[in-house]
PDB file of C-alpha atoms in Angstrom:
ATOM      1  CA  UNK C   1     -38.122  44.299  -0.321  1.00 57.00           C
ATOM      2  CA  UNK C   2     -40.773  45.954   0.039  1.00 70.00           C
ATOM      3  CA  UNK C   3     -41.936  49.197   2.534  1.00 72.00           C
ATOM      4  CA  UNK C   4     -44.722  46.919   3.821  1.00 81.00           C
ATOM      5  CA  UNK C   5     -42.412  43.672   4.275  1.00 88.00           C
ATOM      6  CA  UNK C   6     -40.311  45.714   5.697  1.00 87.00           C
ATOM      7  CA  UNK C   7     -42.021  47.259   8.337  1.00 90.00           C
ATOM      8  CA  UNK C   8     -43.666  43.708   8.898  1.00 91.00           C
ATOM      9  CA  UNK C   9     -40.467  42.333   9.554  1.00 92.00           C
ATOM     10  CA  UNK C  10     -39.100  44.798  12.063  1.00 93.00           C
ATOM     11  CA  UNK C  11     -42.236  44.521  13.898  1.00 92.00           C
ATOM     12  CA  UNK C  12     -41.975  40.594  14.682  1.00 92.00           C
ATOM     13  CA  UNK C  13     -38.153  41.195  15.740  1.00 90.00           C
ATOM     14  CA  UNK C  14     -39.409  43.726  18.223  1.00 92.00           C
ATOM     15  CA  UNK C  15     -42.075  41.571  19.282  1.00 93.00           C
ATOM     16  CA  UNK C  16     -40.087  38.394  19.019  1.00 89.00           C
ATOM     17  CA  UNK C  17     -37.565  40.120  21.379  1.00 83.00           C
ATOM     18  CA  UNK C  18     -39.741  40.792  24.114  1.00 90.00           C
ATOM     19  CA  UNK C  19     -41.360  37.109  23.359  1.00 90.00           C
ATOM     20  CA  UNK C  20     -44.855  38.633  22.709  1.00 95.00           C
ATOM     21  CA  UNK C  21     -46.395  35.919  20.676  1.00 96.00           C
ATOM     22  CA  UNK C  22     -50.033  36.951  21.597  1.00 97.00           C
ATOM     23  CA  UNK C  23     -49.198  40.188  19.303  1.00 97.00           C
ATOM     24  CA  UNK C  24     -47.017  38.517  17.333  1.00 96.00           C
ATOM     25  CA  UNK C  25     -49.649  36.264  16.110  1.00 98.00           C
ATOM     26  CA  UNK C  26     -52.183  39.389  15.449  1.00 97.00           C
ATOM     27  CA  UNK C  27     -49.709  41.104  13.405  1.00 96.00           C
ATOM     28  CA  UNK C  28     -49.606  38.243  11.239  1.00 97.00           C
ATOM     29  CA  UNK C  29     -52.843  36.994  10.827  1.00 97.00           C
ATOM     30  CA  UNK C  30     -53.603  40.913  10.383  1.00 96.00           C
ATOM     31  CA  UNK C  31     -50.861  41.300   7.745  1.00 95.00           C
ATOM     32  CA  UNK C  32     -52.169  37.386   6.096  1.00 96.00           C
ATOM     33  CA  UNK C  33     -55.600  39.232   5.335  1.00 96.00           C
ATOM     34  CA  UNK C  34     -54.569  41.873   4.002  1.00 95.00           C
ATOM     35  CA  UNK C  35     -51.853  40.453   1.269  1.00 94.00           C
ATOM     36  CA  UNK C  36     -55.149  38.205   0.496  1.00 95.00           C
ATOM     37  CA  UNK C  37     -57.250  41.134   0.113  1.00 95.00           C
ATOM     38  CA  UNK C  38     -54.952  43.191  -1.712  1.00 94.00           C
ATOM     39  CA  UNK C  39     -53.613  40.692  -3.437  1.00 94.00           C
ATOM     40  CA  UNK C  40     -49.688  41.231  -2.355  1.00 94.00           C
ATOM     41  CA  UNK C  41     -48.374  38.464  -2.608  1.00 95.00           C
ATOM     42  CA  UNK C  42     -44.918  39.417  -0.739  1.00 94.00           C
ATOM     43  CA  UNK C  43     -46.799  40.347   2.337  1.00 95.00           C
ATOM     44  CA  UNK C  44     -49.148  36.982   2.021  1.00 96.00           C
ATOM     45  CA  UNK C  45     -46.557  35.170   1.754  1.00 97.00           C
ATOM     46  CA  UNK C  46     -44.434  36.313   4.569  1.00 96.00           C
ATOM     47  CA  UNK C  47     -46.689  36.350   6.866  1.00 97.00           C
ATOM     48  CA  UNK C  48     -48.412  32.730   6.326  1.00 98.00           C
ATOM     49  CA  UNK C  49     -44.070  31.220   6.324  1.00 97.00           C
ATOM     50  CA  UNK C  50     -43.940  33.710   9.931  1.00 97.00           C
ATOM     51  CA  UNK C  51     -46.946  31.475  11.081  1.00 98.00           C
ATOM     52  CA  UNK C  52     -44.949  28.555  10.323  1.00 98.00           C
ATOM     53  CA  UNK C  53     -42.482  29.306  12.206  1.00 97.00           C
ATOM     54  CA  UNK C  54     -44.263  31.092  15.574  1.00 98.00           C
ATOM     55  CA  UNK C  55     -46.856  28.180  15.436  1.00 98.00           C
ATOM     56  CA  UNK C  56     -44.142  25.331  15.323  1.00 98.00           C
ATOM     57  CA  UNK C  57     -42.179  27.288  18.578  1.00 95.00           C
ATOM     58  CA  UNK C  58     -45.218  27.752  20.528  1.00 97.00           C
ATOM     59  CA  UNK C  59     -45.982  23.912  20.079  1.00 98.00           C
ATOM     60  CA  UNK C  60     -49.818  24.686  18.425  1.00 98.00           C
ATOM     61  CA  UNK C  61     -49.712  21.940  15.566  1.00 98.00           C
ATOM     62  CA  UNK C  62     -52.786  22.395  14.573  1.00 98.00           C
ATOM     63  CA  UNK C  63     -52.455  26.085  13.712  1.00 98.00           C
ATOM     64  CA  UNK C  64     -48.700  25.155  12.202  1.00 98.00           C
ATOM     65  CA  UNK C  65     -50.469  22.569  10.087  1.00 98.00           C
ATOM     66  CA  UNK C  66     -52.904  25.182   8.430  1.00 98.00           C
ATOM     67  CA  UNK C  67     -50.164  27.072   7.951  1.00 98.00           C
ATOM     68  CA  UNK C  68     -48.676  24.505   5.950  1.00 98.00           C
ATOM     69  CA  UNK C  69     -51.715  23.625   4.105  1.00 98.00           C
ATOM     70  CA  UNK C  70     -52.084  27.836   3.339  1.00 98.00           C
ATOM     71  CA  UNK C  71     -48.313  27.972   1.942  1.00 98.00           C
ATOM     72  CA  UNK C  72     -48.570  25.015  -0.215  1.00 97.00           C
ATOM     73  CA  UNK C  73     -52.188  26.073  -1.747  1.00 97.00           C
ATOM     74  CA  UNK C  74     -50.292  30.061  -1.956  1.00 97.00           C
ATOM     75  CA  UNK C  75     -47.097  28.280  -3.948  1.00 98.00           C
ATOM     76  CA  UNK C  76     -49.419  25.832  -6.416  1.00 96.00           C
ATOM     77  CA  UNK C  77     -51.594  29.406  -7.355  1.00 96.00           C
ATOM     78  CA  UNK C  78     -48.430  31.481  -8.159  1.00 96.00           C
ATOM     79  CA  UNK C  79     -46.475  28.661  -9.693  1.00 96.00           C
ATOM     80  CA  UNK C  80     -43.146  29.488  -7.083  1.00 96.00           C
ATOM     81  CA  UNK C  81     -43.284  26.134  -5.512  1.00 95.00           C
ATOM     82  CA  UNK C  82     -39.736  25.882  -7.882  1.00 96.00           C
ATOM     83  CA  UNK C  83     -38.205  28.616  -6.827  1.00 97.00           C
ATOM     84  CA  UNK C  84     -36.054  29.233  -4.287  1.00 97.00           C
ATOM     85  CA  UNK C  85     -38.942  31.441  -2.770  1.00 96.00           C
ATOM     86  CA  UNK C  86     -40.780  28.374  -2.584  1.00 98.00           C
ATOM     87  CA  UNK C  87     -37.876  25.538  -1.591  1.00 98.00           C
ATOM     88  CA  UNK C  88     -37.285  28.125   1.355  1.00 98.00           C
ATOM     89  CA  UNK C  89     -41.054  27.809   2.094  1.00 98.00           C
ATOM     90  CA  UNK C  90     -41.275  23.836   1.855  1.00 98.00           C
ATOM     91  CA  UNK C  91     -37.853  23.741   4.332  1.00 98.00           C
ATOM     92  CA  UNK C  92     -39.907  25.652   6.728  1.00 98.00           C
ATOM     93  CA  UNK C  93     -42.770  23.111   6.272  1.00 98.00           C
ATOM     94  CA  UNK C  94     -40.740  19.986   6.545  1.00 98.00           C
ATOM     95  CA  UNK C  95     -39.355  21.616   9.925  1.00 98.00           C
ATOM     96  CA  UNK C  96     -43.345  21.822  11.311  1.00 98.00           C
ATOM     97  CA  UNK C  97     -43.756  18.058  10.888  1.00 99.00           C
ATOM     98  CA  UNK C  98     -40.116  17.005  12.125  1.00 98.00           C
ATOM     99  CA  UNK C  99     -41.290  19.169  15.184  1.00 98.00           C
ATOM    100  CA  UNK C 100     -44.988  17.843  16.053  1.00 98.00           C
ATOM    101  CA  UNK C 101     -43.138  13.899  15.466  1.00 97.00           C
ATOM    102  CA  UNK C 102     -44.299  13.542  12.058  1.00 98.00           C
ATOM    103  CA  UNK C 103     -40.797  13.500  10.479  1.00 98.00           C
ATOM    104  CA  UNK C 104     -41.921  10.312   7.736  1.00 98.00           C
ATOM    105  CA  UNK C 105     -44.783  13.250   7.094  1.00 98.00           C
ATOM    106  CA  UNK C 106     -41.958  15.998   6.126  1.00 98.00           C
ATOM    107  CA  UNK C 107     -39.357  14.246   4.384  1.00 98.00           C
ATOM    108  CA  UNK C 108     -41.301  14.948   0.811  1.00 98.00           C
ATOM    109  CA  UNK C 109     -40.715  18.651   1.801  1.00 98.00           C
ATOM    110  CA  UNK C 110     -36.933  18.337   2.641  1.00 99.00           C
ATOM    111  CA  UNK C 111     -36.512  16.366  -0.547  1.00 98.00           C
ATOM    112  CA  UNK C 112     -38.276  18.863  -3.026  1.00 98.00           C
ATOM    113  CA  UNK C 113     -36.640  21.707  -1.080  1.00 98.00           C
ATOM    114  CA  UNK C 114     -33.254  19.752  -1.750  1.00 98.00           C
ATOM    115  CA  UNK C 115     -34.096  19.621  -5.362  1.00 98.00           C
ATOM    116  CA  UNK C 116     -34.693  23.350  -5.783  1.00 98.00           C
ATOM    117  CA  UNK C 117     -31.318  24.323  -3.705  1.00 98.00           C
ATOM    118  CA  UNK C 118     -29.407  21.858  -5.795  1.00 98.00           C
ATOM    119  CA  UNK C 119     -30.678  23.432  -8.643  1.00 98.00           C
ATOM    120  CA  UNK C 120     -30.311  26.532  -8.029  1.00 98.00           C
ATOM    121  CA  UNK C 121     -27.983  27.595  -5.223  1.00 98.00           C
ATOM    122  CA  UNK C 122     -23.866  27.244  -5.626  1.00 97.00           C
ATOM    123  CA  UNK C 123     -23.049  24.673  -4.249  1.00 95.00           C
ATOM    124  CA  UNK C 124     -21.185  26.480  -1.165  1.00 94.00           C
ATOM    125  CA  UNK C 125     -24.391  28.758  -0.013  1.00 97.00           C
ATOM    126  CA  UNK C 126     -24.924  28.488   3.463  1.00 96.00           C
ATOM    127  CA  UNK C 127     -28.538  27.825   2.938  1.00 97.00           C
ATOM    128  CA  UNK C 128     -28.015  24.173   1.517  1.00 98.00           C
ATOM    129  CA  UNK C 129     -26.242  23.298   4.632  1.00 98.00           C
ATOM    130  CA  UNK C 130     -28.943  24.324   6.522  1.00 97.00           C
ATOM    131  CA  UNK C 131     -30.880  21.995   5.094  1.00 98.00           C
ATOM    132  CA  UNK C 132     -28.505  19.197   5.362  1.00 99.00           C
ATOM    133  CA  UNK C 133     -28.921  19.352   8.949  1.00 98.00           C
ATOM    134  CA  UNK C 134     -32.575  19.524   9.264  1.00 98.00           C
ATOM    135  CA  UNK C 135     -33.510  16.722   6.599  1.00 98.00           C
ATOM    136  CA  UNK C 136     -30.626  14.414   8.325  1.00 99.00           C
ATOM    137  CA  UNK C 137     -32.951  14.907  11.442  1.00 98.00           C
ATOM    138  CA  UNK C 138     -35.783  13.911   9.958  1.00 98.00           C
ATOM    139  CA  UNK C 139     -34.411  11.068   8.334  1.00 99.00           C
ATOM    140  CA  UNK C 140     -32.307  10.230  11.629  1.00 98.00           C
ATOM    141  CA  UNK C 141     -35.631   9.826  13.444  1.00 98.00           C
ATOM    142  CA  UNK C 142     -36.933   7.658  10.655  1.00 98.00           C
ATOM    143  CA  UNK C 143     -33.929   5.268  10.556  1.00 98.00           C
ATOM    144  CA  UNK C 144     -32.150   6.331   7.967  1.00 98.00           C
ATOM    145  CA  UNK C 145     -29.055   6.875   9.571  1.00 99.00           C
ATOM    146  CA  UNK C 146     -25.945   6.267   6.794  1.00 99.00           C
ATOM    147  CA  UNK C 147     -27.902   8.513   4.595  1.00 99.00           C
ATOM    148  CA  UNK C 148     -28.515  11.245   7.786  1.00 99.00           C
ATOM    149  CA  UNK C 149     -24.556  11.078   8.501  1.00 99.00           C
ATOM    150  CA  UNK C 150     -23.753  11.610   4.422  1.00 99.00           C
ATOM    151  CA  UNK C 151     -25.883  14.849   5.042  1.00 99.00           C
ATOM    152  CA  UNK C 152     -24.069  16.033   7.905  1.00 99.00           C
ATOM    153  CA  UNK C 153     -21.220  15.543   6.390  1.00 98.00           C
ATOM    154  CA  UNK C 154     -22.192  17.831   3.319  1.00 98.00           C
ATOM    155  CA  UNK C 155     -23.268  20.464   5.465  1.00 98.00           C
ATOM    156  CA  UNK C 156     -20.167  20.134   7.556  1.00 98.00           C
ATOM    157  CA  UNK C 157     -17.913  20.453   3.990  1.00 97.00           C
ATOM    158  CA  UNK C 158     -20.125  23.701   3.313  1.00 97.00           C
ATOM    159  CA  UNK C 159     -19.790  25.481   6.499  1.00 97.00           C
ATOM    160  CA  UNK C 160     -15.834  24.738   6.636  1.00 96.00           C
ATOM    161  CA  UNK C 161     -15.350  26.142   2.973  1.00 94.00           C
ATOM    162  CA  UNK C 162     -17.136  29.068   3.514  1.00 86.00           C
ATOM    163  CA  UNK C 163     -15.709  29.799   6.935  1.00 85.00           C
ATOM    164  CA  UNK C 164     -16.924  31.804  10.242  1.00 91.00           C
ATOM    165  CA  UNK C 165     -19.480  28.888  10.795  1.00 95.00           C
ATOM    166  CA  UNK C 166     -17.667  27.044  13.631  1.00 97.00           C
ATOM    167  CA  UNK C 167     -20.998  27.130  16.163  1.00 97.00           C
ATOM    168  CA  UNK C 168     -22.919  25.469  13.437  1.00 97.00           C
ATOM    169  CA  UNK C 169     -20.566  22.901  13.034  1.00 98.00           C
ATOM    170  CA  UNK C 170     -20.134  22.286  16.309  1.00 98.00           C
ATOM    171  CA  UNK C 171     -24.138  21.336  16.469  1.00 98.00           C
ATOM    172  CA  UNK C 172     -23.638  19.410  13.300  1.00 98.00           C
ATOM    173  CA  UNK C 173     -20.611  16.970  15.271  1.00 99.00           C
ATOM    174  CA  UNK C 174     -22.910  16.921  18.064  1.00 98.00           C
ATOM    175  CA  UNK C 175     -25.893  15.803  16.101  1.00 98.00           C
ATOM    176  CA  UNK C 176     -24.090  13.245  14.636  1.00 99.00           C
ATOM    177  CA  UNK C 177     -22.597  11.651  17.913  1.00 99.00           C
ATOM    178  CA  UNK C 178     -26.630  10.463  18.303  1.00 98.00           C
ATOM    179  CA  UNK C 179     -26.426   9.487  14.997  1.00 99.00           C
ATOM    180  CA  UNK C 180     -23.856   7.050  15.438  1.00 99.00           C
ATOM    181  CA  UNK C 181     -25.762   5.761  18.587  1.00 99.00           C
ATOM    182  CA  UNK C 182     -28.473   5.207  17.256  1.00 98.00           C
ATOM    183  CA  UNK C 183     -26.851   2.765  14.177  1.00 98.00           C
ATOM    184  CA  UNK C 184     -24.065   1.315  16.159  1.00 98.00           C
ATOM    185  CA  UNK C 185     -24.760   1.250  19.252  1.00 98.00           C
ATOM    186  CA  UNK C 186     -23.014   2.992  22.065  1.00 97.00           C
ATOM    187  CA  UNK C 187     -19.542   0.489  22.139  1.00 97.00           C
ATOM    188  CA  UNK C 188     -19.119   0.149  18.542  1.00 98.00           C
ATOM    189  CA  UNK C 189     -19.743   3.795  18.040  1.00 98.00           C
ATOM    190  CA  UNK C 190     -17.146   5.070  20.609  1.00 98.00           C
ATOM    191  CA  UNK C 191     -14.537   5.783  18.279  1.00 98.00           C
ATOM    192  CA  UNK C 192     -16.995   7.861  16.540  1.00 99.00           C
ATOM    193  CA  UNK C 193     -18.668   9.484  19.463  1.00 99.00           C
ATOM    194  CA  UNK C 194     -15.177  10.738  19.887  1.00 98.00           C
ATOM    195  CA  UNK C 195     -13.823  11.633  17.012  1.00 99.00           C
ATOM    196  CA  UNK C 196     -17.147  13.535  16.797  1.00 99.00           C
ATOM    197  CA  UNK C 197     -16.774  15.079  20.165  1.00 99.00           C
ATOM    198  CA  UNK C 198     -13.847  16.346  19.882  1.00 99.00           C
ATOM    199  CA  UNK C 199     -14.166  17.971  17.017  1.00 98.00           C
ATOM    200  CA  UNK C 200     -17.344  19.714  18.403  1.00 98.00           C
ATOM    201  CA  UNK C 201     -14.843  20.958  21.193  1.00 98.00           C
ATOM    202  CA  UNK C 202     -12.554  22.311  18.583  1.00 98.00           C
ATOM    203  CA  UNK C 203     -14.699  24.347  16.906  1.00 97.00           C
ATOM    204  CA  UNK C 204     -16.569  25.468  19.782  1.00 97.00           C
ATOM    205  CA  UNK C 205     -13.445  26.990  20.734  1.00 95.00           C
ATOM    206  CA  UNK C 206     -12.633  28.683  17.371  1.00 95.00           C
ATOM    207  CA  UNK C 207     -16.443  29.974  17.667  1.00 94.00           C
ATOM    208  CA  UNK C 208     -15.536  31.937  20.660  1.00 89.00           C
ATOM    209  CA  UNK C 209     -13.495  34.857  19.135  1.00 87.00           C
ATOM    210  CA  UNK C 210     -16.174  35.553  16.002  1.00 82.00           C
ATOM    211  CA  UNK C 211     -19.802  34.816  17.279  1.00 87.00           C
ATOM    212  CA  UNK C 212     -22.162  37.250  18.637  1.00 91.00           C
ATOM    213  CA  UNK C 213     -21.787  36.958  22.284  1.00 91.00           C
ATOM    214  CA  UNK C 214     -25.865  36.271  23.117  1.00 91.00           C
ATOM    215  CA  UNK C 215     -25.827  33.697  20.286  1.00 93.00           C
ATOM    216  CA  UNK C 216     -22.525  32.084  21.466  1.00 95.00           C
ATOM    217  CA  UNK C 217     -24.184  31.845  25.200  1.00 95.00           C
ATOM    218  CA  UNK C 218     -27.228  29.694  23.509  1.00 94.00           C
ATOM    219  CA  UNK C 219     -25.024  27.798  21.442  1.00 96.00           C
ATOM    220  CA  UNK C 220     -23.379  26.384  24.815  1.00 97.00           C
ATOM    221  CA  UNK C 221     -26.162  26.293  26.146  1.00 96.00           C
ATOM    222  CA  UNK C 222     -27.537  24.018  23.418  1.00 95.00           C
ATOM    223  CA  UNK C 223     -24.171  21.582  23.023  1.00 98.00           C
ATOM    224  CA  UNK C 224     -23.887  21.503  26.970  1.00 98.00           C
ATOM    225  CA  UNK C 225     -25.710  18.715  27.498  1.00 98.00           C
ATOM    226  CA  UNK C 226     -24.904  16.209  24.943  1.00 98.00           C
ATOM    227  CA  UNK C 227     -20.912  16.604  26.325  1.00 98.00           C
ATOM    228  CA  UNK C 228     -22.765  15.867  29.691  1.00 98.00           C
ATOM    229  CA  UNK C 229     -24.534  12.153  28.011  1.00 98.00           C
ATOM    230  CA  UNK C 230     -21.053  11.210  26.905  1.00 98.00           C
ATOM    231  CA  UNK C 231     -19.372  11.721  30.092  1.00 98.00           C
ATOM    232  CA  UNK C 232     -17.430  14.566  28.917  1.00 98.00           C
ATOM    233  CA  UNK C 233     -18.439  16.564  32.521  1.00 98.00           C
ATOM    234  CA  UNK C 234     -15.724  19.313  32.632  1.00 98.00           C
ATOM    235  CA  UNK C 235     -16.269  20.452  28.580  1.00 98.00           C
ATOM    236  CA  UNK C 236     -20.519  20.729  29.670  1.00 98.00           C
ATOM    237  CA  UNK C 237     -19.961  22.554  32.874  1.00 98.00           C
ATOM    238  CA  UNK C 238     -17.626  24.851  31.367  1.00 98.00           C
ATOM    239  CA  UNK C 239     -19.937  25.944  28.998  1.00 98.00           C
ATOM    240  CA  UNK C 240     -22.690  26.342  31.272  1.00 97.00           C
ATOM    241  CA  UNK C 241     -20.288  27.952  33.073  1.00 97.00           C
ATOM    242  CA  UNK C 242     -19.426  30.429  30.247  1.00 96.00           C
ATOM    243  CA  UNK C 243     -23.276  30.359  28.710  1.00 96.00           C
ATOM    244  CA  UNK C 244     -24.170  31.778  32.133  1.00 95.00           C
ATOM    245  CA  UNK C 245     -21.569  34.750  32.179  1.00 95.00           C
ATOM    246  CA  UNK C 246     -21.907  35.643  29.175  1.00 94.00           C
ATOM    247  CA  UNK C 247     -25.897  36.158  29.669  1.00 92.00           C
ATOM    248  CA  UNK C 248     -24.882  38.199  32.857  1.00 92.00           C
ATOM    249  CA  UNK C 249     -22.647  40.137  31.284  1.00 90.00           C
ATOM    250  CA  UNK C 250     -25.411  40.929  28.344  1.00 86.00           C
ATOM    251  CA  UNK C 251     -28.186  41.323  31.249  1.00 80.00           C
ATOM    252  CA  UNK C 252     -29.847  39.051  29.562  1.00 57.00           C
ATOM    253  CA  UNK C 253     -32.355  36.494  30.257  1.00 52.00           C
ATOM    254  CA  UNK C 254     -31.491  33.256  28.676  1.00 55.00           C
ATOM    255  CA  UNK C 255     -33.569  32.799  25.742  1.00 51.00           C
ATOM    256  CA  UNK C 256     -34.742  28.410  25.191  1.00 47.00           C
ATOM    257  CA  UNK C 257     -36.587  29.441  22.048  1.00 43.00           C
ATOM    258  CA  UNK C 258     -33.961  31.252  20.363  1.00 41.00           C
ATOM    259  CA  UNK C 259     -33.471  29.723  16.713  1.00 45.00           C
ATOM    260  CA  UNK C 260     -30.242  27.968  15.442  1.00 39.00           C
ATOM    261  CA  UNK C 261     -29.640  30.767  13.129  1.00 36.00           C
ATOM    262  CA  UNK C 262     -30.112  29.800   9.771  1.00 41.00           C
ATOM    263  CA  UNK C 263     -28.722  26.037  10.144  1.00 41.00           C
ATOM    264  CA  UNK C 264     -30.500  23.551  12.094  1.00 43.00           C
ATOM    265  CA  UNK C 265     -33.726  23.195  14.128  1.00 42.00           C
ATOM    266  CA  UNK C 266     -32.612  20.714  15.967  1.00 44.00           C
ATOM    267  CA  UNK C 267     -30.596  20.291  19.028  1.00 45.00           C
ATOM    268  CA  UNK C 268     -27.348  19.076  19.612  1.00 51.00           C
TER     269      UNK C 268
END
């Protein structure tokens, strides 16, 4: 990594930290100029796939779009559109559509991510599960819904075998439970609702004793609710109850735009 990348990066997690987009966004179009001027292509690159990303959370689509556009005409000059580089890059880009409701718009991205991880990843690296879950979104909210659930189920098998990833399957049962919904319908899902549920419970436990405490709090905080739709009232209020001392333990103010760490956009 580079001294420049570097310092780039430390810079948006300060920012990012005290939420200061408005500088945030400087930094980066700042920092996109000058890789194009220079002709560093590290520091281009991170800083258009950072504009993916800050774009898509503050809900501009039409600056996340360009982004897109800029990352895809950056990975067809360098030839790294097949490399993991560039899979990581078209992930990010599939994400931007799924979030503006354009999700029949970013499954081509998923898929030729997909075919870049599957090439070149083992098959137990954290990162394919991560993009399990957000291509079963997008797919979800197209109606593809057996082949959504055989995604979630891959990611699930990769987080269990490599272990310490209970939150993140905890949002991956959860996701599914609207899955099910959604291709069933509520009574002939039950069973699966469930089964799902409870196994979201499980491992929400297990999560407790090795997750960073402020992550932890927004991981209840994000599962909460979808215990709540179910009817499963005393497992959502004691995580709200728990989200909420944890973040006054921290001193912390809770944070709704924190990401799902490197597994899923989407919310439980």
């Amino acid at each position: 990594m580079s001294a420049d990348v570097r310092r780039i990066l430390d810079k948006l997690d300060s920012l990012f930290a005290r939420k200061e987009y408005a500088e945030a966004e400087r930094l980066l179009r700042y920092w996109e100029a000058e890789g194009e001027r220079s002709g560093d292509d590290k520091v281009y690159y991170l800083s258009v796939n950072e504009q993916m990303g800050l774009y898509r959370k503050l809900g501009r689509k039409d600056d996340a779009l360009s982004a897109v556009w800029k990352m895809q005409r950056y990975l067809d000059r360098t030839g790294r559109r097949m490399t993991l580089e560039g899979a990581t890059a078209l992930l990010n880009a599939g994400t931007v559509y799924k979030a503006f409701e354009m999700s029949e718009e970013g499954l081509p991205f998923f898929e030729e991510a997909a075919f870049v991880y599957e090439e070149l990843l083992p098959p137990d690296d954290r990162r394919l599960a991560g993009l399990y879950n957000n291509m079963s979104s997008a797919l979800s909210d197209v109606g593809r819904l057996d082949e959504a659930l055989e995604l979630c189920e891959k990611a699930l098998a990769i987080l269990g075998k490599t272990g310490g990833n209970e939150a993140e399957e905890a949002i991956t049962y959860l996701n599914m439970t609207a899955m099910y919904e959604k291709r069933d319908g509520m009574e002939k899902a039950e069973s699966d609702i469930e089964r799902c549920l409870t196994k979201a419970w499980e491992k929400l436990g297990a999560a407790a004793a090795g997750t960073e405490e402020g992550y932890l709090a927004f991981v209840y905080d994000k599962c909460a609710p979808t215990f709540g739709y179910y009817g499963w009232f005393m497992a959502r209020n004691e995580l709200q109850k728990q989200a909420e001392e944890i973040y006054e333990r921290l001193g912390a103010v809770k944070n709704e735009d924190r990401e799902d760490a490197e597994n899923s956009d989407e919310g439980a």
